[in-house]
């Protein structure tokens, strides 16, 4: 048995969201500062630049997390590599190399509590059920998910998607039923969600952070002709076409934190 005090019940900690085995804790102020950093800490808090941590309750479900993200755990918590053989290791190593994710994502089982490293990025909880059971993530956003979700590598529809669209050729896809967490430079309150029904959305730049696996991704000219594209000043745009959803940031000019 264990009991945790002065963590989620601390008046400086706010639970922003809870889904499945996950909860997002946000530290409202940084109280561990010296006088020389007090001004920076104050204005950081006022501008929503705060430390956040993901709490995983393994009594609800086993979880898979990005390698190296664990900070502490308590209770019955066991870590495994999730590797089922040499072939599985090769597949995961290849997937990690092309999706910019860790090759081996540890799986935590048991009934205790696992807390991940603090980050200034925004932790966003999403459910694959809201994405038709299959969602594609932009490179490097994955933090954790229900261990029941299957990880697959999704290849772009054409090579030009990677070269012209300033995107990687492969992305991580999560499949099945469960909750997952991504790290975003943009808070959930500012993310734009676009639902398509046999339609298309054109985005100038890599602003999309997640989209339904049912959508077809291509890179196309913004206009029907080369002259039209040149006149619009946009050139090539990322196009997501079909039926599904796209979650996008309002701006690509995010801080490097």
PDB file of C-alpha atoms in Angstrom:
ATOM      1  CA  UNK A   1       0.000   0.000   0.000  1.00  0.00           C
ATOM      2  CA  UNK A   2       1.099   3.562  -0.605  1.00  0.00           C
ATOM      3  CA  UNK A   3      -0.181   7.077  -0.192  1.00  0.00           C
ATOM      4  CA  UNK A   4       0.978  10.169  -2.094  1.00  0.00           C
ATOM      5  CA  UNK A   5       0.718  13.522  -0.335  1.00  0.00           C
ATOM      6  CA  UNK A   6       1.477  17.090  -1.419  1.00  0.00           C
ATOM      7  CA  UNK A   7       1.358  16.284  -5.117  1.00  0.00           C
ATOM      8  CA  UNK A   8      -2.035  16.513  -6.836  1.00  0.00           C
ATOM      9  CA  UNK A   9      -3.471  17.860  -3.567  1.00  0.00           C
ATOM     10  CA  UNK A  10      -0.861  20.664  -3.482  1.00  0.00           C
ATOM     11  CA  UNK A  11      -2.503  24.083  -3.958  1.00  0.00           C
ATOM     12  CA  UNK A  12       0.190  24.889  -6.527  1.00  0.00           C
ATOM     13  CA  UNK A  13      -0.825  21.938  -8.729  1.00  0.00           C
ATOM     14  CA  UNK A  14      -3.825  21.911 -11.062  1.00  0.00           C
ATOM     15  CA  UNK A  15      -5.153  18.863 -12.904  1.00  0.00           C
ATOM     16  CA  UNK A  16      -5.848  20.055 -16.430  1.00  0.00           C
ATOM     17  CA  UNK A  17      -7.339  16.895 -17.916  1.00  0.00           C
ATOM     18  CA  UNK A  18      -8.017  13.233 -17.167  1.00  0.00           C
ATOM     19  CA  UNK A  19      -8.694  10.451 -19.684  1.00  0.00           C
ATOM     20  CA  UNK A  20      -8.249   6.702 -19.334  1.00  0.00           C
ATOM     21  CA  UNK A  21      -5.117   5.959 -17.272  1.00  0.00           C
ATOM     22  CA  UNK A  22      -3.721   9.482 -17.730  1.00  0.00           C
ATOM     23  CA  UNK A  23      -3.944  12.788 -15.879  1.00  0.00           C
ATOM     24  CA  UNK A  24      -2.130  16.033 -16.735  1.00  0.00           C
ATOM     25  CA  UNK A  25      -0.764  17.978 -13.760  1.00  0.00           C
ATOM     26  CA  UNK A  26       0.339  21.594 -14.152  1.00  0.00           C
ATOM     27  CA  UNK A  27       2.508  23.483 -11.652  1.00  0.00           C
ATOM     28  CA  UNK A  28       0.976  26.952 -11.412  1.00  0.00           C
ATOM     29  CA  UNK A  29       4.144  28.674 -10.156  1.00  0.00           C
ATOM     30  CA  UNK A  30       7.830  27.872  -9.940  1.00  0.00           C
ATOM     31  CA  UNK A  31       8.575  28.419  -6.259  1.00  0.00           C
ATOM     32  CA  UNK A  32      12.112  27.002  -6.381  1.00  0.00           C
ATOM     33  CA  UNK A  33      13.798  30.127  -7.740  1.00  0.00           C
ATOM     34  CA  UNK A  34      16.468  32.526  -6.546  1.00  0.00           C
ATOM     35  CA  UNK A  35      15.934  36.332  -6.505  1.00  0.00           C
ATOM     36  CA  UNK A  36      17.802  36.677  -9.797  1.00  0.00           C
ATOM     37  CA  UNK A  37      15.229  34.471 -11.570  1.00  0.00           C
ATOM     38  CA  UNK A  38      12.090  35.629  -9.769  1.00  0.00           C
ATOM     39  CA  UNK A  39      11.014  38.076 -12.489  1.00  0.00           C
ATOM     40  CA  UNK A  40      11.385  35.496 -15.239  1.00  0.00           C
ATOM     41  CA  UNK A  41       9.475  32.906 -13.189  1.00  0.00           C
ATOM     42  CA  UNK A  42       6.647  35.374 -12.489  1.00  0.00           C
ATOM     43  CA  UNK A  43       6.097  36.455 -16.078  1.00  0.00           C
ATOM     44  CA  UNK A  44       6.496  32.866 -17.304  1.00  0.00           C
ATOM     45  CA  UNK A  45       3.599  31.842 -15.079  1.00  0.00           C
ATOM     46  CA  UNK A  46       1.506  34.799 -16.248  1.00  0.00           C
ATOM     47  CA  UNK A  47       2.102  33.820 -19.894  1.00  0.00           C
ATOM     48  CA  UNK A  48       1.146  30.153 -19.311  1.00  0.00           C
ATOM     49  CA  UNK A  49       4.750  28.935 -19.468  1.00  0.00           C
ATOM     50  CA  UNK A  50       4.503  26.308 -16.759  1.00  0.00           C
ATOM     51  CA  UNK A  51       5.848  22.873 -15.986  1.00  0.00           C
ATOM     52  CA  UNK A  52       3.495  19.994 -16.735  1.00  0.00           C
ATOM     53  CA  UNK A  53       3.678  16.298 -15.915  1.00  0.00           C
ATOM     54  CA  UNK A  54       1.805  13.237 -17.105  1.00  0.00           C
ATOM     55  CA  UNK A  55       0.527  10.917 -14.367  1.00  0.00           C
ATOM     56  CA  UNK A  56      -0.173   7.306 -15.382  1.00  0.00           C
ATOM     57  CA  UNK A  57      -2.474   5.168 -13.241  1.00  0.00           C
ATOM     58  CA  UNK A  58      -1.548   1.581 -14.077  1.00  0.00           C
ATOM     59  CA  UNK A  59      -4.525   0.214 -12.165  1.00  0.00           C
ATOM     60  CA  UNK A  60      -6.653   1.550 -15.031  1.00  0.00           C
ATOM     61  CA  UNK A  61      -4.509   0.284 -17.919  1.00  0.00           C
ATOM     62  CA  UNK A  62      -0.945  -0.609 -18.841  1.00  0.00           C
ATOM     63  CA  UNK A  63       0.840   2.191 -20.690  1.00  0.00           C
ATOM     64  CA  UNK A  64       3.558   2.609 -23.310  1.00  0.00           C
ATOM     65  CA  UNK A  65       5.729   5.726 -23.027  1.00  0.00           C
ATOM     66  CA  UNK A  66       8.499   7.458 -24.922  1.00  0.00           C
ATOM     67  CA  UNK A  67      11.899   6.107 -23.873  1.00  0.00           C
ATOM     68  CA  UNK A  68      13.607   8.086 -21.107  1.00  0.00           C
ATOM     69  CA  UNK A  69      10.461   9.950 -20.034  1.00  0.00           C
ATOM     70  CA  UNK A  70       9.906   8.253 -16.647  1.00  0.00           C
ATOM     71  CA  UNK A  71      10.656  10.387 -13.547  1.00  0.00           C
ATOM     72  CA  UNK A  72       9.343   8.291 -10.657  1.00  0.00           C
ATOM     73  CA  UNK A  73       6.932   5.507  -9.774  1.00  0.00           C
ATOM     74  CA  UNK A  74       5.361   3.994  -6.682  1.00  0.00           C
ATOM     75  CA  UNK A  75       3.564   0.727  -5.986  1.00  0.00           C
ATOM     76  CA  UNK A  76       3.478  -2.293  -8.237  1.00  0.00           C
ATOM     77  CA  UNK A  77       5.126  -0.941 -11.394  1.00  0.00           C
ATOM     78  CA  UNK A  78       7.023  -3.184 -13.804  1.00  0.00           C
ATOM     79  CA  UNK A  79       8.836  -2.065 -16.949  1.00  0.00           C
ATOM     80  CA  UNK A  80       9.238  -4.228 -20.048  1.00  0.00           C
ATOM     81  CA  UNK A  81      10.700  -3.472 -23.467  1.00  0.00           C
ATOM     82  CA  UNK A  82       7.660  -4.776 -25.312  1.00  0.00           C
ATOM     83  CA  UNK A  83      10.021  -6.595 -27.708  1.00  0.00           C
ATOM     84  CA  UNK A  84       8.638  -9.959 -28.838  1.00  0.00           C
ATOM     85  CA  UNK A  85      11.672 -11.232 -30.728  1.00  0.00           C
ATOM     86  CA  UNK A  86      14.442 -10.289 -33.163  1.00  0.00           C
ATOM     87  CA  UNK A  87      11.987  -9.537 -35.948  1.00  0.00           C
ATOM     88  CA  UNK A  88       9.942  -7.259 -33.704  1.00  0.00           C
ATOM     89  CA  UNK A  89      13.118  -5.448 -32.602  1.00  0.00           C
ATOM     90  CA  UNK A  90      14.152  -4.852 -36.204  1.00  0.00           C
ATOM     91  CA  UNK A  91      10.694  -3.557 -37.116  1.00  0.00           C
ATOM     92  CA  UNK A  92      10.582  -1.166 -34.160  1.00  0.00           C
ATOM     93  CA  UNK A  93      14.143   0.040 -34.798  1.00  0.00           C
ATOM     94  CA  UNK A  94      13.265   0.784 -38.417  1.00  0.00           C
ATOM     95  CA  UNK A  95      10.056   2.539 -37.411  1.00  0.00           C
ATOM     96  CA  UNK A  96      11.906   4.669 -34.858  1.00  0.00           C
ATOM     97  CA  UNK A  97      14.528   5.669 -37.415  1.00  0.00           C
ATOM     98  CA  UNK A  98      11.986   6.970 -39.924  1.00  0.00           C
ATOM     99  CA  UNK A  99       9.442   8.541 -37.528  1.00  0.00           C
ATOM    100  CA  UNK A 100      11.931  10.308 -35.203  1.00  0.00           C
ATOM    101  CA  UNK A 101      10.532   8.376 -32.240  1.00  0.00           C
ATOM    102  CA  UNK A 102      12.468   6.151 -29.834  1.00  0.00           C
ATOM    103  CA  UNK A 103      13.001   2.691 -31.342  1.00  0.00           C
ATOM    104  CA  UNK A 104      12.007   0.903 -28.123  1.00  0.00           C
ATOM    105  CA  UNK A 105       9.142   2.369 -26.130  1.00  0.00           C
ATOM    106  CA  UNK A 106       8.969   0.776 -22.667  1.00  0.00           C
ATOM    107  CA  UNK A 107       5.689  -0.679 -21.498  1.00  0.00           C
ATOM    108  CA  UNK A 108       4.745  -0.265 -17.831  1.00  0.00           C
ATOM    109  CA  UNK A 109       2.447  -2.768 -16.159  1.00  0.00           C
ATOM    110  CA  UNK A 110       1.138  -3.361 -12.648  1.00  0.00           C
ATOM    111  CA  UNK A 111      -1.182  -1.373 -10.429  1.00  0.00           C
ATOM    112  CA  UNK A 112       0.918   1.549  -9.201  1.00  0.00           C
ATOM    113  CA  UNK A 113       1.490   5.137 -10.278  1.00  0.00           C
ATOM    114  CA  UNK A 114       4.010   6.263 -12.903  1.00  0.00           C
ATOM    115  CA  UNK A 115       4.923   9.954 -13.266  1.00  0.00           C
ATOM    116  CA  UNK A 116       6.786  11.260 -16.309  1.00  0.00           C
ATOM    117  CA  UNK A 117       9.437  13.990 -16.514  1.00  0.00           C
ATOM    118  CA  UNK A 118       8.186  17.598 -16.336  1.00  0.00           C
ATOM    119  CA  UNK A 119       8.030  19.593 -19.556  1.00  0.00           C
ATOM    120  CA  UNK A 120       7.109  23.124 -20.595  1.00  0.00           C
ATOM    121  CA  UNK A 121       5.271  21.746 -23.627  1.00  0.00           C
ATOM    122  CA  UNK A 122       1.505  21.291 -23.535  1.00  0.00           C
ATOM    123  CA  UNK A 123       0.318  17.739 -22.800  1.00  0.00           C
ATOM    124  CA  UNK A 124      -2.801  16.886 -24.758  1.00  0.00           C
ATOM    125  CA  UNK A 125      -4.906  13.791 -24.118  1.00  0.00           C
ATOM    126  CA  UNK A 126      -6.828  12.345 -27.058  1.00  0.00           C
ATOM    127  CA  UNK A 127      -8.908   9.213 -27.633  1.00  0.00           C
ATOM    128  CA  UNK A 128      -8.519   7.126 -30.799  1.00  0.00           C
ATOM    129  CA  UNK A 129     -12.269   6.465 -30.718  1.00  0.00           C
ATOM    130  CA  UNK A 130     -12.716  10.093 -31.780  1.00  0.00           C
ATOM    131  CA  UNK A 131     -10.473   9.412 -34.803  1.00  0.00           C
ATOM    132  CA  UNK A 132     -12.179   6.322 -36.168  1.00  0.00           C
ATOM    133  CA  UNK A 133      -9.779   4.044 -34.312  1.00  0.00           C
ATOM    134  CA  UNK A 134      -6.679   5.130 -36.247  1.00  0.00           C
ATOM    135  CA  UNK A 135      -4.747   8.403 -35.995  1.00  0.00           C
ATOM    136  CA  UNK A 136      -1.494   9.626 -37.548  1.00  0.00           C
ATOM    137  CA  UNK A 137       0.840  11.870 -35.527  1.00  0.00           C
ATOM    138  CA  UNK A 138       3.330  14.439 -36.720  1.00  0.00           C
ATOM    139  CA  UNK A 139       6.993  13.620 -36.053  1.00  0.00           C
ATOM    140  CA  UNK A 140       8.194  13.674 -32.435  1.00  0.00           C
ATOM    141  CA  UNK A 141       4.860  14.402 -30.727  1.00  0.00           C
ATOM    142  CA  UNK A 142       4.173  11.008 -29.122  1.00  0.00           C
ATOM    143  CA  UNK A 143       4.620  10.832 -25.335  1.00  0.00           C
ATOM    144  CA  UNK A 144       2.453   7.968 -24.035  1.00  0.00           C
ATOM    145  CA  UNK A 145      -0.519   5.768 -24.834  1.00  0.00           C
ATOM    146  CA  UNK A 146      -2.647   2.897 -23.612  1.00  0.00           C
ATOM    147  CA  UNK A 147      -0.472  -0.200 -24.136  1.00  0.00           C
ATOM    148  CA  UNK A 148      -3.338  -1.833 -26.022  1.00  0.00           C
ATOM    149  CA  UNK A 149      -2.849   0.530 -28.970  1.00  0.00           C
ATOM    150  CA  UNK A 150      -0.844  -0.833 -31.889  1.00  0.00           C
ATOM    151  CA  UNK A 151       1.952   1.248 -33.414  1.00  0.00           C
ATOM    152  CA  UNK A 152       2.367   1.273 -37.173  1.00  0.00           C
ATOM    153  CA  UNK A 153       4.439   3.215 -39.677  1.00  0.00           C
ATOM    154  CA  UNK A 154       2.447   5.155 -42.261  1.00  0.00           C
ATOM    155  CA  UNK A 155       4.128   6.166 -45.506  1.00  0.00           C
ATOM    156  CA  UNK A 156       3.207   9.336 -47.345  1.00  0.00           C
ATOM    157  CA  UNK A 157       1.122   9.012 -50.490  1.00  0.00           C
ATOM    158  CA  UNK A 158       3.985  10.311 -52.595  1.00  0.00           C
ATOM    159  CA  UNK A 159       7.636  11.188 -52.129  1.00  0.00           C
ATOM    160  CA  UNK A 160       6.897  14.838 -52.896  1.00  0.00           C
ATOM    161  CA  UNK A 161       5.028  14.964 -49.570  1.00  0.00           C
ATOM    162  CA  UNK A 162       8.348  14.699 -47.777  1.00  0.00           C
ATOM    163  CA  UNK A 163      10.489  16.780 -50.102  1.00  0.00           C
ATOM    164  CA  UNK A 164       8.164  19.607 -51.077  1.00  0.00           C
ATOM    165  CA  UNK A 165       5.937  19.602 -47.985  1.00  0.00           C
ATOM    166  CA  UNK A 166       8.781  19.933 -45.470  1.00  0.00           C
ATOM    167  CA  UNK A 167       7.586  16.725 -43.838  1.00  0.00           C
ATOM    168  CA  UNK A 168       9.084  13.322 -43.155  1.00  0.00           C
ATOM    169  CA  UNK A 169       8.256  10.462 -45.504  1.00  0.00           C
ATOM    170  CA  UNK A 170       6.934   8.307 -42.628  1.00  0.00           C
ATOM    171  CA  UNK A 171       4.746   8.970 -39.588  1.00  0.00           C
ATOM    172  CA  UNK A 172       3.665   7.085 -36.484  1.00  0.00           C
ATOM    173  CA  UNK A 173       0.115   5.748 -36.520  1.00  0.00           C
ATOM    174  CA  UNK A 174      -1.778   4.587 -33.404  1.00  0.00           C
ATOM    175  CA  UNK A 175      -4.495   1.995 -33.986  1.00  0.00           C
ATOM    176  CA  UNK A 176      -7.186   0.460 -31.799  1.00  0.00           C
ATOM    177  CA  UNK A 177      -9.163   1.771 -28.857  1.00  0.00           C
ATOM    178  CA  UNK A 178      -7.442   3.777 -26.155  1.00  0.00           C
ATOM    179  CA  UNK A 179      -6.179   7.139 -24.919  1.00  0.00           C
ATOM    180  CA  UNK A 180      -2.857   8.674 -25.923  1.00  0.00           C
ATOM    181  CA  UNK A 181      -0.889  11.785 -24.993  1.00  0.00           C
ATOM    182  CA  UNK A 182       1.050  14.095 -27.304  1.00  0.00           C
ATOM    183  CA  UNK A 183       3.426  16.959 -26.546  1.00  0.00           C
ATOM    184  CA  UNK A 184       2.502  20.168 -28.352  1.00  0.00           C
ATOM    185  CA  UNK A 185       3.946  23.672 -28.502  1.00  0.00           C
ATOM    186  CA  UNK A 186       0.368  24.916 -28.748  1.00  0.00           C
ATOM    187  CA  UNK A 187      -2.226  24.569 -25.953  1.00  0.00           C
ATOM    188  CA  UNK A 188      -5.339  22.522 -26.637  1.00  0.00           C
ATOM    189  CA  UNK A 189      -7.484  25.643 -26.330  1.00  0.00           C
ATOM    190  CA  UNK A 190      -5.851  27.108 -29.447  1.00  0.00           C
ATOM    191  CA  UNK A 191      -5.782  24.004 -31.639  1.00  0.00           C
ATOM    192  CA  UNK A 192      -8.076  24.097 -34.657  1.00  0.00           C
ATOM    193  CA  UNK A 193     -10.069  20.959 -35.457  1.00  0.00           C
ATOM    194  CA  UNK A 194     -11.327  20.485 -39.008  1.00  0.00           C
ATOM    195  CA  UNK A 195     -13.797  17.703 -39.825  1.00  0.00           C
ATOM    196  CA  UNK A 196     -13.958  16.636 -43.469  1.00  0.00           C
ATOM    197  CA  UNK A 197     -16.651  14.695 -45.310  1.00  0.00           C
ATOM    198  CA  UNK A 198     -15.362  13.869 -48.779  1.00  0.00           C
ATOM    199  CA  UNK A 199     -13.618  17.216 -48.835  1.00  0.00           C
ATOM    200  CA  UNK A 200     -10.092  18.585 -48.534  1.00  0.00           C
ATOM    201  CA  UNK A 201      -8.144  21.067 -46.435  1.00  0.00           C
ATOM    202  CA  UNK A 202      -5.020  22.783 -47.774  1.00  0.00           C
ATOM    203  CA  UNK A 203      -2.423  23.942 -45.247  1.00  0.00           C
ATOM    204  CA  UNK A 204       0.594  26.101 -45.978  1.00  0.00           C
ATOM    205  CA  UNK A 205       3.328  24.456 -43.900  1.00  0.00           C
ATOM    206  CA  UNK A 206       3.486  21.609 -41.381  1.00  0.00           C
ATOM    207  CA  UNK A 207       0.834  22.970 -39.020  1.00  0.00           C
ATOM    208  CA  UNK A 208      -1.136  19.713 -38.762  1.00  0.00           C
ATOM    209  CA  UNK A 209      -0.140  17.735 -35.673  1.00  0.00           C
ATOM    210  CA  UNK A 210      -2.614  14.839 -35.998  1.00  0.00           C
ATOM    211  CA  UNK A 211      -5.016  13.563 -38.619  1.00  0.00           C
ATOM    212  CA  UNK A 212      -7.258  10.579 -39.315  1.00  0.00           C
ATOM    213  CA  UNK A 213      -5.505   7.683 -41.005  1.00  0.00           C
ATOM    214  CA  UNK A 214      -8.417   7.571 -43.446  1.00  0.00           C
ATOM    215  CA  UNK A 215      -7.276  10.856 -45.026  1.00  0.00           C
ATOM    216  CA  UNK A 216      -4.998  10.939 -48.054  1.00  0.00           C
ATOM    217  CA  UNK A 217      -2.014  13.281 -47.640  1.00  0.00           C
ATOM    218  CA  UNK A 218      -0.419  14.895 -50.709  1.00  0.00           C
ATOM    219  CA  UNK A 219       1.502  18.032 -51.618  1.00  0.00           C
ATOM    220  CA  UNK A 220      -0.008  20.102 -54.386  1.00  0.00           C
ATOM    221  CA  UNK A 221       0.238  23.509 -56.007  1.00  0.00           C
ATOM    222  CA  UNK A 222      -1.948  26.102 -54.303  1.00  0.00           C
ATOM    223  CA  UNK A 223      -3.356  27.103 -57.695  1.00  0.00           C
ATOM    224  CA  UNK A 224      -4.446  25.038 -60.675  1.00  0.00           C
ATOM    225  CA  UNK A 225      -1.539  26.328 -62.725  1.00  0.00           C
ATOM    226  CA  UNK A 226       2.061  27.277 -62.071  1.00  0.00           C
ATOM    227  CA  UNK A 227       1.193  30.894 -62.844  1.00  0.00           C
ATOM    228  CA  UNK A 228      -1.734  30.771 -60.422  1.00  0.00           C
ATOM    229  CA  UNK A 229       0.478  29.341 -57.667  1.00  0.00           C
ATOM    230  CA  UNK A 230       3.104  32.004 -58.270  1.00  0.00           C
ATOM    231  CA  UNK A 231       0.481  34.748 -58.212  1.00  0.00           C
ATOM    232  CA  UNK A 232      -0.966  33.562 -54.913  1.00  0.00           C
ATOM    233  CA  UNK A 233       2.491  33.636 -53.319  1.00  0.00           C
ATOM    234  CA  UNK A 234       1.877  30.269 -51.636  1.00  0.00           C
ATOM    235  CA  UNK A 235       3.453  27.772 -54.034  1.00  0.00           C
ATOM    236  CA  UNK A 236       3.017  24.240 -52.632  1.00  0.00           C
ATOM    237  CA  UNK A 237       0.602  23.337 -49.843  1.00  0.00           C
ATOM    238  CA  UNK A 238      -0.089  20.205 -47.779  1.00  0.00           C
ATOM    239  CA  UNK A 239      -3.448  18.695 -48.713  1.00  0.00           C
ATOM    240  CA  UNK A 240      -5.486  16.308 -46.539  1.00  0.00           C
ATOM    241  CA  UNK A 241      -8.328  14.810 -48.570  1.00  0.00           C
ATOM    242  CA  UNK A 242     -11.188  12.447 -47.793  1.00  0.00           C
ATOM    243  CA  UNK A 243     -13.340  11.849 -44.718  1.00  0.00           C
ATOM    244  CA  UNK A 244     -11.851  12.353 -41.273  1.00  0.00           C
ATOM    245  CA  UNK A 245     -10.365  14.999 -38.984  1.00  0.00           C
ATOM    246  CA  UNK A 246      -7.298  17.223 -38.906  1.00  0.00           C
ATOM    247  CA  UNK A 247      -5.940  18.866 -35.754  1.00  0.00           C
ATOM    248  CA  UNK A 248      -3.731  21.848 -36.515  1.00  0.00           C
ATOM    249  CA  UNK A 249      -1.839  24.673 -34.817  1.00  0.00           C
ATOM    250  CA  UNK A 250      -2.711  28.282 -35.704  1.00  0.00           C
ATOM    251  CA  UNK A 251       0.955  29.173 -36.156  1.00  0.00           C
ATOM    252  CA  UNK A 252       4.240  27.403 -36.879  1.00  0.00           C
ATOM    253  CA  UNK A 253       6.309  30.033 -35.067  1.00  0.00           C
ATOM    254  CA  UNK A 254       6.504  28.107 -31.822  1.00  0.00           C
ATOM    255  CA  UNK A 255       9.331  28.566 -29.282  1.00  0.00           C
ATOM    256  CA  UNK A 256      12.129  26.021 -29.131  1.00  0.00           C
ATOM    257  CA  UNK A 257      11.634  24.741 -25.567  1.00  0.00           C
TER     258      UNK A 257
END
